[in-house]
Amino acid sequence: MLLINQLLEQPSLLAYFVGADNYAWLQFRNGERRLLAKPLLYFEERLPTFIRIHKTALINPRCVTGLNHPPRPKMAGSVRLLDGTELPVSRRRWKEVVQLLQPANTSTDTAILLRADQPDLEQEQSEVSPLRIQVIMSGDRLLLTENCLHTLDIPHTLQSTSSGSELPSALLLSPPDEWPVLIIIDAQQNRVDSVLTLQKLKSHPQLRAIPVIWLAAPGENMMQAYLLDANSVVSVPEDPTGFARVCQELFHYWLTIVQLWT
């Protein structure tokens, strides 16, 4: 079980906190829930990107999908989160919360719909085509990978699947200019599926040109993946902080040094 300090190092895994006196319930983005022996103020001070919407609630703004305006004067509004949860926004915090969450020039007279990951307008207008990146992973590792990519100033689209054995066939049904420029296989998720996926990708004369990164478990024999022609085989730690650090290094190399531009 991760310690509190370890949790706070990876805020992208966290959805919201609900305070209960000197304790706080933490809701993870993967659906897990944990009771922590710290007051809400403790987490508010250590998570500057999170928003205190109520004396009993602290939220990750990236998990917000909508704002509901107070139905009547002197009544509270609420925020709607990715998992469908609605949390109240205190009346005195309403304007501040709206300003922090709401895109500019949008009326707050009715229910306000927000996307959790809105595309950047300048990115859409850029002449550089976004890099297509395919990952075969799920859960917290997928969230950490998404967060690492968001920290890079590179246009990209990320596609994910928990099973990759059907990926080669699916790619062959689409034109090559729609293929990913990089594929990442989390071999700890399902080793049999991972091996089969890598075999299929590297046995096809066209698909084999797509660079494939194999994420191995600590202590795993990496030779099999190299023999199957993986372009990079990397041992990744199991803890979130170590995993995120390795991902940052991988993306820095493949997306800024190698520059897989389409």
PDB file of C-alpha atoms in Angstrom:
ATOM      1  CA  MET A   1       0.000   0.000   0.000  1.00  0.00           C
ATOM      2  CA  LEU A   2       1.367   3.385  -0.972  1.00  0.00           C
ATOM      3  CA  LEU A   3       2.221   5.912   1.736  1.00  0.00           C
ATOM      4  CA  ILE A   4       0.568   9.344   1.752  1.00  0.00           C
ATOM      5  CA  ASN A   5       3.720  11.073   0.468  1.00  0.00           C
ATOM      6  CA  GLN A   6       3.919   8.613  -2.421  1.00  0.00           C
ATOM      7  CA  LEU A   7       0.277   9.281  -3.310  1.00  0.00           C
ATOM      8  CA  LEU A   8       0.834  13.022  -3.410  1.00  0.00           C
ATOM      9  CA  GLU A   9       3.757  12.613  -5.820  1.00  0.00           C
ATOM     10  CA  GLN A  10       1.326  11.329  -8.476  1.00  0.00           C
ATOM     11  CA  PRO A  11      -1.766  13.576  -8.357  1.00  0.00           C
ATOM     12  CA  SER A  12      -2.911  12.357 -11.778  1.00  0.00           C
ATOM     13  CA  LEU A  13      -4.040   9.126 -10.062  1.00  0.00           C
ATOM     14  CA  LEU A  14      -6.317  10.978  -7.655  1.00  0.00           C
ATOM     15  CA  ALA A  15      -9.889  12.135  -8.347  1.00  0.00           C
ATOM     16  CA  TYR A  16     -11.107  13.872  -5.196  1.00  0.00           C
ATOM     17  CA  PHE A  17     -11.039  14.007  -1.389  1.00  0.00           C
ATOM     18  CA  VAL A  18     -14.026  14.176   0.946  1.00  0.00           C
ATOM     19  CA  GLY A  19     -13.271  15.389   4.457  1.00  0.00           C
ATOM     20  CA  ALA A  20     -14.604  13.809   7.628  1.00  0.00           C
ATOM     21  CA  ASP A  21     -13.333  15.724  10.701  1.00  0.00           C
ATOM     22  CA  ASN A  22      -9.624  14.846  11.017  1.00  0.00           C
ATOM     23  CA  TYR A  23      -9.849  12.196   8.320  1.00  0.00           C
ATOM     24  CA  ALA A  24     -10.356  12.285   4.570  1.00  0.00           C
ATOM     25  CA  TRP A  25     -11.716   9.798   2.098  1.00  0.00           C
ATOM     26  CA  LEU A  26      -9.570   9.647  -1.035  1.00  0.00           C
ATOM     27  CA  GLN A  27     -11.220   8.549  -4.280  1.00  0.00           C
ATOM     28  CA  PHE A  28      -8.777   7.282  -6.916  1.00  0.00           C
ATOM     29  CA  ARG A  29      -9.453   7.656 -10.633  1.00  0.00           C
ATOM     30  CA  ASN A  30      -9.387   3.862 -10.984  1.00  0.00           C
ATOM     31  CA  GLY A  31     -12.372   3.564  -8.620  1.00  0.00           C
ATOM     32  CA  GLU A  32     -10.522   2.592  -5.439  1.00  0.00           C
ATOM     33  CA  ARG A  33     -11.244   4.424  -2.184  1.00  0.00           C
ATOM     34  CA  ARG A  34      -9.114   4.880   0.929  1.00  0.00           C
ATOM     35  CA  LEU A  35      -9.579   6.506   4.340  1.00  0.00           C
ATOM     36  CA  LEU A  36      -6.568   8.627   5.327  1.00  0.00           C
ATOM     37  CA  ALA A  37      -5.756   9.907   8.812  1.00  0.00           C
ATOM     38  CA  LYS A  38      -5.218  13.506   7.688  1.00  0.00           C
ATOM     39  CA  PRO A  39      -7.607  16.491   7.491  1.00  0.00           C
ATOM     40  CA  LEU A  40      -8.596  17.957   4.151  1.00  0.00           C
ATOM     41  CA  LEU A  41      -6.419  21.031   4.734  1.00  0.00           C
ATOM     42  CA  TYR A  42      -3.334  18.816   4.761  1.00  0.00           C
ATOM     43  CA  PHE A  43      -4.002  17.715   1.181  1.00  0.00           C
ATOM     44  CA  GLU A  44      -5.118  21.155   0.010  1.00  0.00           C
ATOM     45  CA  GLU A  45      -1.752  22.612   1.043  1.00  0.00           C
ATOM     46  CA  ARG A  46       0.186  19.874  -0.745  1.00  0.00           C
ATOM     47  CA  LEU A  47      -1.851  19.694  -3.962  1.00  0.00           C
ATOM     48  CA  PRO A  48      -1.826  23.249  -5.370  1.00  0.00           C
ATOM     49  CA  THR A  49      -3.483  22.208  -8.647  1.00  0.00           C
ATOM     50  CA  PHE A  50      -6.515  20.763  -6.814  1.00  0.00           C
ATOM     51  CA  ILE A  51      -9.523  22.984  -6.065  1.00  0.00           C
ATOM     52  CA  ARG A  52     -11.291  23.293  -2.706  1.00  0.00           C
ATOM     53  CA  ILE A  53     -14.963  23.509  -3.691  1.00  0.00           C
ATOM     54  CA  HIS A  54     -16.499  23.019  -0.248  1.00  0.00           C
ATOM     55  CA  LYS A  55     -15.343  22.697   3.340  1.00  0.00           C
ATOM     56  CA  THR A  56     -15.728  18.947   2.855  1.00  0.00           C
ATOM     57  CA  ALA A  57     -14.444  18.492  -0.717  1.00  0.00           C
ATOM     58  CA  LEU A  58     -11.179  18.909  -2.668  1.00  0.00           C
ATOM     59  CA  ILE A  59     -11.158  17.915  -6.351  1.00  0.00           C
ATOM     60  CA  ASN A  60      -8.782  17.243  -9.226  1.00  0.00           C
ATOM     61  CA  PRO A  61      -9.951  19.710 -11.929  1.00  0.00           C
ATOM     62  CA  ARG A  62      -8.982  17.247 -14.677  1.00  0.00           C
ATOM     63  CA  CYS A  63     -11.726  14.941 -13.415  1.00  0.00           C
ATOM     64  CA  VAL A  64     -14.514  17.516 -13.815  1.00  0.00           C
ATOM     65  CA  THR A  65     -16.982  17.041 -16.656  1.00  0.00           C
ATOM     66  CA  GLY A  66     -19.578  19.652 -15.737  1.00  0.00           C
ATOM     67  CA  LEU A  67     -20.811  22.406 -13.449  1.00  0.00           C
ATOM     68  CA  ASN A  68     -24.435  22.705 -12.370  1.00  0.00           C
ATOM     69  CA  HIS A  69     -25.602  26.226 -11.529  1.00  0.00           C
ATOM     70  CA  PRO A  70     -27.427  26.698  -8.185  1.00  0.00           C
ATOM     71  CA  PRO A  71     -31.124  26.026  -8.939  1.00  0.00           C
ATOM     72  CA  ARG A  72     -32.292  28.891  -6.720  1.00  0.00           C
ATOM     73  CA  PRO A  73     -30.749  31.765  -4.741  1.00  0.00           C
ATOM     74  CA  LYS A  74     -29.078  30.710  -1.503  1.00  0.00           C
ATOM     75  CA  MET A  75     -28.730  27.137  -2.781  1.00  0.00           C
ATOM     76  CA  ALA A  76     -25.469  25.390  -3.636  1.00  0.00           C
ATOM     77  CA  GLY A  77     -24.288  24.463  -7.105  1.00  0.00           C
ATOM     78  CA  SER A  78     -22.360  21.297  -7.817  1.00  0.00           C
ATOM     79  CA  VAL A  79     -19.626  19.757  -9.953  1.00  0.00           C
ATOM     80  CA  ARG A  80     -19.976  16.540 -11.914  1.00  0.00           C
ATOM     81  CA  LEU A  81     -16.966  14.226 -12.103  1.00  0.00           C
ATOM     82  CA  LEU A  82     -15.807  11.571 -14.542  1.00  0.00           C
ATOM     83  CA  ASP A  83     -17.231   8.705 -12.478  1.00  0.00           C
ATOM     84  CA  GLY A  84     -20.666  10.378 -12.324  1.00  0.00           C
ATOM     85  CA  THR A  85     -20.269  11.644  -8.767  1.00  0.00           C
ATOM     86  CA  GLU A  86     -21.715  15.084  -8.019  1.00  0.00           C
ATOM     87  CA  LEU A  87     -20.189  17.132  -5.216  1.00  0.00           C
ATOM     88  CA  PRO A  88     -21.630  20.386  -3.815  1.00  0.00           C
ATOM     89  CA  VAL A  89     -19.914  23.741  -4.322  1.00  0.00           C
ATOM     90  CA  SER A  90     -20.394  26.122  -1.410  1.00  0.00           C
ATOM     91  CA  ARG A  91     -22.140  29.395  -2.234  1.00  0.00           C
ATOM     92  CA  ARG A  92     -19.206  31.564  -1.185  1.00  0.00           C
ATOM     93  CA  ARG A  93     -16.801  29.546  -3.350  1.00  0.00           C
ATOM     94  CA  TRP A  94     -19.049  29.328  -6.429  1.00  0.00           C
ATOM     95  CA  LYS A  95     -17.660  32.262  -8.434  1.00  0.00           C
ATOM     96  CA  GLU A  96     -14.063  31.297  -7.722  1.00  0.00           C
ATOM     97  CA  VAL A  97     -14.663  27.660  -8.695  1.00  0.00           C
ATOM     98  CA  VAL A  98     -16.382  28.707 -11.934  1.00  0.00           C
ATOM     99  CA  GLN A  99     -13.462  30.976 -12.828  1.00  0.00           C
ATOM    100  CA  LEU A 100     -10.973  28.189 -12.200  1.00  0.00           C
ATOM    101  CA  LEU A 101     -12.894  25.579 -14.167  1.00  0.00           C
ATOM    102  CA  GLN A 102     -14.845  27.428 -16.820  1.00  0.00           C
ATOM    103  CA  PRO A 103     -13.385  28.367 -20.219  1.00  0.00           C
ATOM    104  CA  ALA A 104     -13.436  32.104 -20.875  1.00  0.00           C
ATOM    105  CA  ASN A 105     -16.578  33.852 -22.151  1.00  0.00           C
ATOM    106  CA  THR A 106     -19.009  31.079 -21.275  1.00  0.00           C
ATOM    107  CA  SER A 107     -22.232  31.989 -19.485  1.00  0.00           C
ATOM    108  CA  THR A 108     -22.877  30.508 -16.050  1.00  0.00           C
ATOM    109  CA  ASP A 109     -26.655  31.082 -16.126  1.00  0.00           C
ATOM    110  CA  THR A 110     -27.360  27.471 -17.026  1.00  0.00           C
ATOM    111  CA  ALA A 111     -25.660  24.145 -16.499  1.00  0.00           C
ATOM    112  CA  ILE A 112     -22.079  24.423 -17.752  1.00  0.00           C
ATOM    113  CA  LEU A 113     -20.679  21.483 -19.656  1.00  0.00           C
ATOM    114  CA  LEU A 114     -16.936  20.952 -19.540  1.00  0.00           C
ATOM    115  CA  ARG A 115     -14.673  18.373 -21.078  1.00  0.00           C
ATOM    116  CA  ALA A 116     -12.084  16.931 -18.725  1.00  0.00           C
ATOM    117  CA  ASP A 117      -9.345  17.048 -21.357  1.00  0.00           C
ATOM    118  CA  GLN A 118     -10.159  19.877 -23.721  1.00  0.00           C
ATOM    119  CA  PRO A 119      -7.885  20.111 -26.766  1.00  0.00           C
ATOM    120  CA  ASP A 120      -5.694  23.157 -26.976  1.00  0.00           C
ATOM    121  CA  LEU A 121      -6.931  25.522 -29.699  1.00  0.00           C
ATOM    122  CA  GLU A 122      -3.457  26.463 -30.790  1.00  0.00           C
ATOM    123  CA  GLN A 123      -2.588  22.790 -31.080  1.00  0.00           C
ATOM    124  CA  GLU A 124      -5.586  22.159 -33.335  1.00  0.00           C
ATOM    125  CA  GLN A 125      -4.522  25.013 -35.556  1.00  0.00           C
ATOM    126  CA  SER A 126      -0.925  23.875 -35.737  1.00  0.00           C
ATOM    127  CA  GLU A 127       0.342  22.666 -39.061  1.00  0.00           C
ATOM    128  CA  VAL A 128       2.197  19.825 -37.331  1.00  0.00           C
ATOM    129  CA  SER A 129       0.187  16.613 -37.394  1.00  0.00           C
ATOM    130  CA  PRO A 130      -0.219  15.110 -33.912  1.00  0.00           C
ATOM    131  CA  LEU A 131       1.856  12.043 -33.209  1.00  0.00           C
ATOM    132  CA  ARG A 132      -0.243   8.899 -32.908  1.00  0.00           C
ATOM    133  CA  ILE A 133       0.876   6.831 -29.941  1.00  0.00           C
ATOM    134  CA  GLN A 134      -0.586   3.419 -29.141  1.00  0.00           C
ATOM    135  CA  VAL A 135      -0.253   1.891 -25.683  1.00  0.00           C
ATOM    136  CA  ILE A 136      -1.262  -1.562 -24.531  1.00  0.00           C
ATOM    137  CA  MET A 137      -1.900  -1.021 -20.838  1.00  0.00           C
ATOM    138  CA  SER A 138      -4.638  -0.088 -18.382  1.00  0.00           C
ATOM    139  CA  GLY A 139      -5.285   1.151 -14.857  1.00  0.00           C
ATOM    140  CA  ASP A 140      -2.920   3.463 -12.996  1.00  0.00           C
ATOM    141  CA  ARG A 141      -0.114   2.946 -15.487  1.00  0.00           C
ATOM    142  CA  LEU A 142      -2.280   4.263 -18.286  1.00  0.00           C
ATOM    143  CA  LEU A 143      -3.166   7.345 -16.231  1.00  0.00           C
ATOM    144  CA  LEU A 144       0.507   7.952 -15.432  1.00  0.00           C
ATOM    145  CA  THR A 145       1.438   7.550 -19.092  1.00  0.00           C
ATOM    146  CA  GLU A 146      -1.247  10.034 -20.144  1.00  0.00           C
ATOM    147  CA  ASN A 147       0.017  12.497 -17.553  1.00  0.00           C
ATOM    148  CA  CYS A 148       3.623  12.153 -18.759  1.00  0.00           C
ATOM    149  CA  LEU A 149       2.557  12.871 -22.333  1.00  0.00           C
ATOM    150  CA  HIS A 150       0.591  15.943 -21.247  1.00  0.00           C
ATOM    151  CA  THR A 151       3.752  17.438 -19.769  1.00  0.00           C
ATOM    152  CA  LEU A 152       5.426  17.402 -23.196  1.00  0.00           C
ATOM    153  CA  ASP A 153       4.892  20.321 -25.523  1.00  0.00           C
ATOM    154  CA  ILE A 154       4.294  17.994 -28.481  1.00  0.00           C
ATOM    155  CA  PRO A 155       0.994  17.531 -30.352  1.00  0.00           C
ATOM    156  CA  HIS A 156      -0.118  13.943 -29.903  1.00  0.00           C
ATOM    157  CA  THR A 157      -3.064  11.579 -29.718  1.00  0.00           C
ATOM    158  CA  LEU A 158      -2.998   8.600 -27.384  1.00  0.00           C
ATOM    159  CA  GLN A 159      -4.915   5.408 -28.072  1.00  0.00           C
ATOM    160  CA  SER A 160      -5.038   2.586 -25.560  1.00  0.00           C
ATOM    161  CA  THR A 161      -6.207  -0.990 -25.337  1.00  0.00           C
ATOM    162  CA  SER A 162      -5.883  -3.551 -22.563  1.00  0.00           C
ATOM    163  CA  SER A 163      -5.231  -6.376 -25.058  1.00  0.00           C
ATOM    164  CA  GLY A 164      -2.995  -6.065 -28.088  1.00  0.00           C
ATOM    165  CA  SER A 165      -3.250  -9.370 -29.945  1.00  0.00           C
ATOM    166  CA  GLU A 166      -5.849  -7.948 -32.338  1.00  0.00           C
ATOM    167  CA  LEU A 167      -3.992  -4.664 -32.849  1.00  0.00           C
ATOM    168  CA  PRO A 168      -1.922  -5.767 -35.894  1.00  0.00           C
ATOM    169  CA  SER A 169      -5.039  -6.898 -37.762  1.00  0.00           C
ATOM    170  CA  ALA A 170      -6.839  -3.661 -36.887  1.00  0.00           C
ATOM    171  CA  LEU A 171      -3.921  -1.563 -38.138  1.00  0.00           C
ATOM    172  CA  LEU A 172      -3.876  -3.378 -41.462  1.00  0.00           C
ATOM    173  CA  LEU A 173      -7.501  -2.351 -42.011  1.00  0.00           C
ATOM    174  CA  SER A 174      -6.520   1.331 -41.886  1.00  0.00           C
ATOM    175  CA  PRO A 175      -4.211   3.303 -44.210  1.00  0.00           C
ATOM    176  CA  PRO A 176      -0.539   3.512 -43.163  1.00  0.00           C
ATOM    177  CA  ASP A 177      -0.761   7.271 -42.583  1.00  0.00           C
ATOM    178  CA  GLU A 178      -3.144   6.498 -39.707  1.00  0.00           C
ATOM    179  CA  TRP A 179      -0.807   4.033 -38.019  1.00  0.00           C
ATOM    180  CA  PRO A 180       0.857   4.974 -34.720  1.00  0.00           C
ATOM    181  CA  VAL A 181       4.434   6.211 -34.810  1.00  0.00           C
ATOM    182  CA  LEU A 182       5.154   4.478 -31.510  1.00  0.00           C
ATOM    183  CA  ILE A 183       3.703   1.452 -29.711  1.00  0.00           C
ATOM    184  CA  ILE A 184       4.238   0.767 -26.011  1.00  0.00           C
ATOM    185  CA  ILE A 185       3.519  -2.685 -24.611  1.00  0.00           C
ATOM    186  CA  ASP A 186       3.174  -3.096 -20.844  1.00  0.00           C
ATOM    187  CA  ALA A 187       4.335  -6.706 -20.591  1.00  0.00           C
ATOM    188  CA  GLN A 188       3.465  -6.902 -16.879  1.00  0.00           C
ATOM    189  CA  GLN A 189      -0.214  -6.675 -17.742  1.00  0.00           C
ATOM    190  CA  ASN A 190      -0.492  -9.917 -19.734  1.00  0.00           C
ATOM    191  CA  ARG A 191       2.767 -11.498 -20.811  1.00  0.00           C
ATOM    192  CA  VAL A 192       1.222 -14.061 -23.163  1.00  0.00           C
ATOM    193  CA  ASP A 193      -0.782 -11.394 -24.977  1.00  0.00           C
ATOM    194  CA  SER A 194       2.269  -9.118 -25.041  1.00  0.00           C
ATOM    195  CA  VAL A 195       4.490 -11.746 -26.656  1.00  0.00           C
ATOM    196  CA  LEU A 196       1.830 -12.584 -29.240  1.00  0.00           C
ATOM    197  CA  THR A 197       1.327  -8.903 -30.067  1.00  0.00           C
ATOM    198  CA  LEU A 198       5.037  -8.270 -30.526  1.00  0.00           C
ATOM    199  CA  GLN A 199       5.391 -11.384 -32.697  1.00  0.00           C
ATOM    200  CA  LYS A 200       2.573 -10.278 -34.991  1.00  0.00           C
ATOM    201  CA  LEU A 201       3.841  -6.709 -35.287  1.00  0.00           C
ATOM    202  CA  LYS A 202       7.411  -7.648 -36.075  1.00  0.00           C
ATOM    203  CA  SER A 203       6.576 -10.500 -38.449  1.00  0.00           C
ATOM    204  CA  HIS A 204       4.699  -8.197 -40.851  1.00  0.00           C
ATOM    205  CA  PRO A 205       6.935  -6.469 -43.437  1.00  0.00           C
ATOM    206  CA  GLN A 206       5.251  -3.083 -43.013  1.00  0.00           C
ATOM    207  CA  LEU A 207       4.161  -3.087 -39.370  1.00  0.00           C
ATOM    208  CA  ARG A 208       7.646  -4.104 -38.231  1.00  0.00           C
ATOM    209  CA  ALA A 209       8.847  -0.577 -39.062  1.00  0.00           C
ATOM    210  CA  ILE A 210       6.780   0.877 -36.178  1.00  0.00           C
ATOM    211  CA  PRO A 211       9.025   1.272 -33.103  1.00  0.00           C
ATOM    212  CA  VAL A 212       7.824  -0.860 -30.194  1.00  0.00           C
ATOM    213  CA  ILE A 213       8.793  -0.262 -26.562  1.00  0.00           C
ATOM    214  CA  TRP A 214       8.514  -3.274 -24.249  1.00  0.00           C
ATOM    215  CA  LEU A 215       7.994  -2.433 -20.564  1.00  0.00           C
ATOM    216  CA  ALA A 216       9.378  -5.311 -18.523  1.00  0.00           C
ATOM    217  CA  ALA A 217       8.911  -6.208 -14.874  1.00  0.00           C
ATOM    218  CA  PRO A 218      11.918  -5.748 -12.560  1.00  0.00           C
ATOM    219  CA  GLY A 219      14.168  -8.799 -12.811  1.00  0.00           C
ATOM    220  CA  GLU A 220      12.524 -10.068 -16.010  1.00  0.00           C
ATOM    221  CA  ASN A 221      14.772 -11.681 -18.623  1.00  0.00           C
ATOM    222  CA  MET A 222      14.732  -9.102 -21.419  1.00  0.00           C
ATOM    223  CA  MET A 223      16.320 -11.317 -24.055  1.00  0.00           C
ATOM    224  CA  GLN A 224      13.027 -12.768 -25.335  1.00  0.00           C
ATOM    225  CA  ALA A 225      11.669  -9.327 -26.211  1.00  0.00           C
ATOM    226  CA  TYR A 226      14.917  -8.391 -27.950  1.00  0.00           C
ATOM    227  CA  LEU A 227      14.848 -11.660 -29.908  1.00  0.00           C
ATOM    228  CA  LEU A 228      11.343 -10.691 -31.059  1.00  0.00           C
ATOM    229  CA  ASP A 229      12.832  -7.403 -32.358  1.00  0.00           C
ATOM    230  CA  ALA A 230      11.469  -4.977 -29.756  1.00  0.00           C
ATOM    231  CA  ASN A 231      13.129  -1.615 -30.365  1.00  0.00           C
ATOM    232  CA  SER A 232      13.501  -0.831 -26.662  1.00  0.00           C
ATOM    233  CA  VAL A 233      13.197  -3.121 -23.653  1.00  0.00           C
ATOM    234  CA  VAL A 234      12.988  -1.222 -20.393  1.00  0.00           C
ATOM    235  CA  SER A 235      12.678  -2.489 -16.837  1.00  0.00           C
ATOM    236  CA  VAL A 236      10.128  -0.288 -15.061  1.00  0.00           C
ATOM    237  CA  PRO A 237       9.632  -0.042 -11.278  1.00  0.00           C
ATOM    238  CA  GLU A 238       6.299  -1.074  -9.821  1.00  0.00           C
ATOM    239  CA  ASP A 239       5.854   2.085  -7.731  1.00  0.00           C
ATOM    240  CA  PRO A 240       4.054   4.993  -9.483  1.00  0.00           C
ATOM    241  CA  THR A 241       6.857   7.523  -8.979  1.00  0.00           C
ATOM    242  CA  GLY A 242       9.476   5.227 -10.483  1.00  0.00           C
ATOM    243  CA  PHE A 243       7.176   4.293 -13.353  1.00  0.00           C
ATOM    244  CA  ALA A 244       6.470   7.962 -14.135  1.00  0.00           C
ATOM    245  CA  ARG A 245      10.176   8.807 -14.075  1.00  0.00           C
ATOM    246  CA  VAL A 246      10.993   6.051 -16.568  1.00  0.00           C
ATOM    247  CA  CYS A 247       8.111   7.130 -18.822  1.00  0.00           C
ATOM    248  CA  GLN A 248       9.403  10.703 -18.846  1.00  0.00           C
ATOM    249  CA  GLU A 249      12.830   9.499 -19.940  1.00  0.00           C
ATOM    250  CA  LEU A 250      11.366   7.240 -22.639  1.00  0.00           C
ATOM    251  CA  PHE A 251       9.148   9.939 -24.109  1.00  0.00           C
ATOM    252  CA  HIS A 252      11.973  12.473 -23.988  1.00  0.00           C
ATOM    253  CA  TYR A 253      14.135  10.130 -26.035  1.00  0.00           C
ATOM    254  CA  TRP A 254      11.575   8.877 -28.548  1.00  0.00           C
ATOM    255  CA  LEU A 255       9.563  12.056 -29.028  1.00  0.00           C
ATOM    256  CA  THR A 256      12.173  14.796 -28.722  1.00  0.00           C
ATOM    257  CA  ILE A 257      15.504  13.206 -29.636  1.00  0.00           C
ATOM    258  CA  VAL A 258      14.432  10.606 -32.181  1.00  0.00           C
ATOM    259  CA  GLN A 259      11.548  12.900 -33.276  1.00  0.00           C
ATOM    260  CA  LEU A 260       9.041  10.494 -34.815  1.00  0.00           C
ATOM    261  CA  TRP A 261       7.310  13.203 -36.829  1.00  0.00           C
ATOM    262  CA  THR A 262       4.795  12.220 -39.472  1.00  0.00           C
TER     263      THR A 262
END
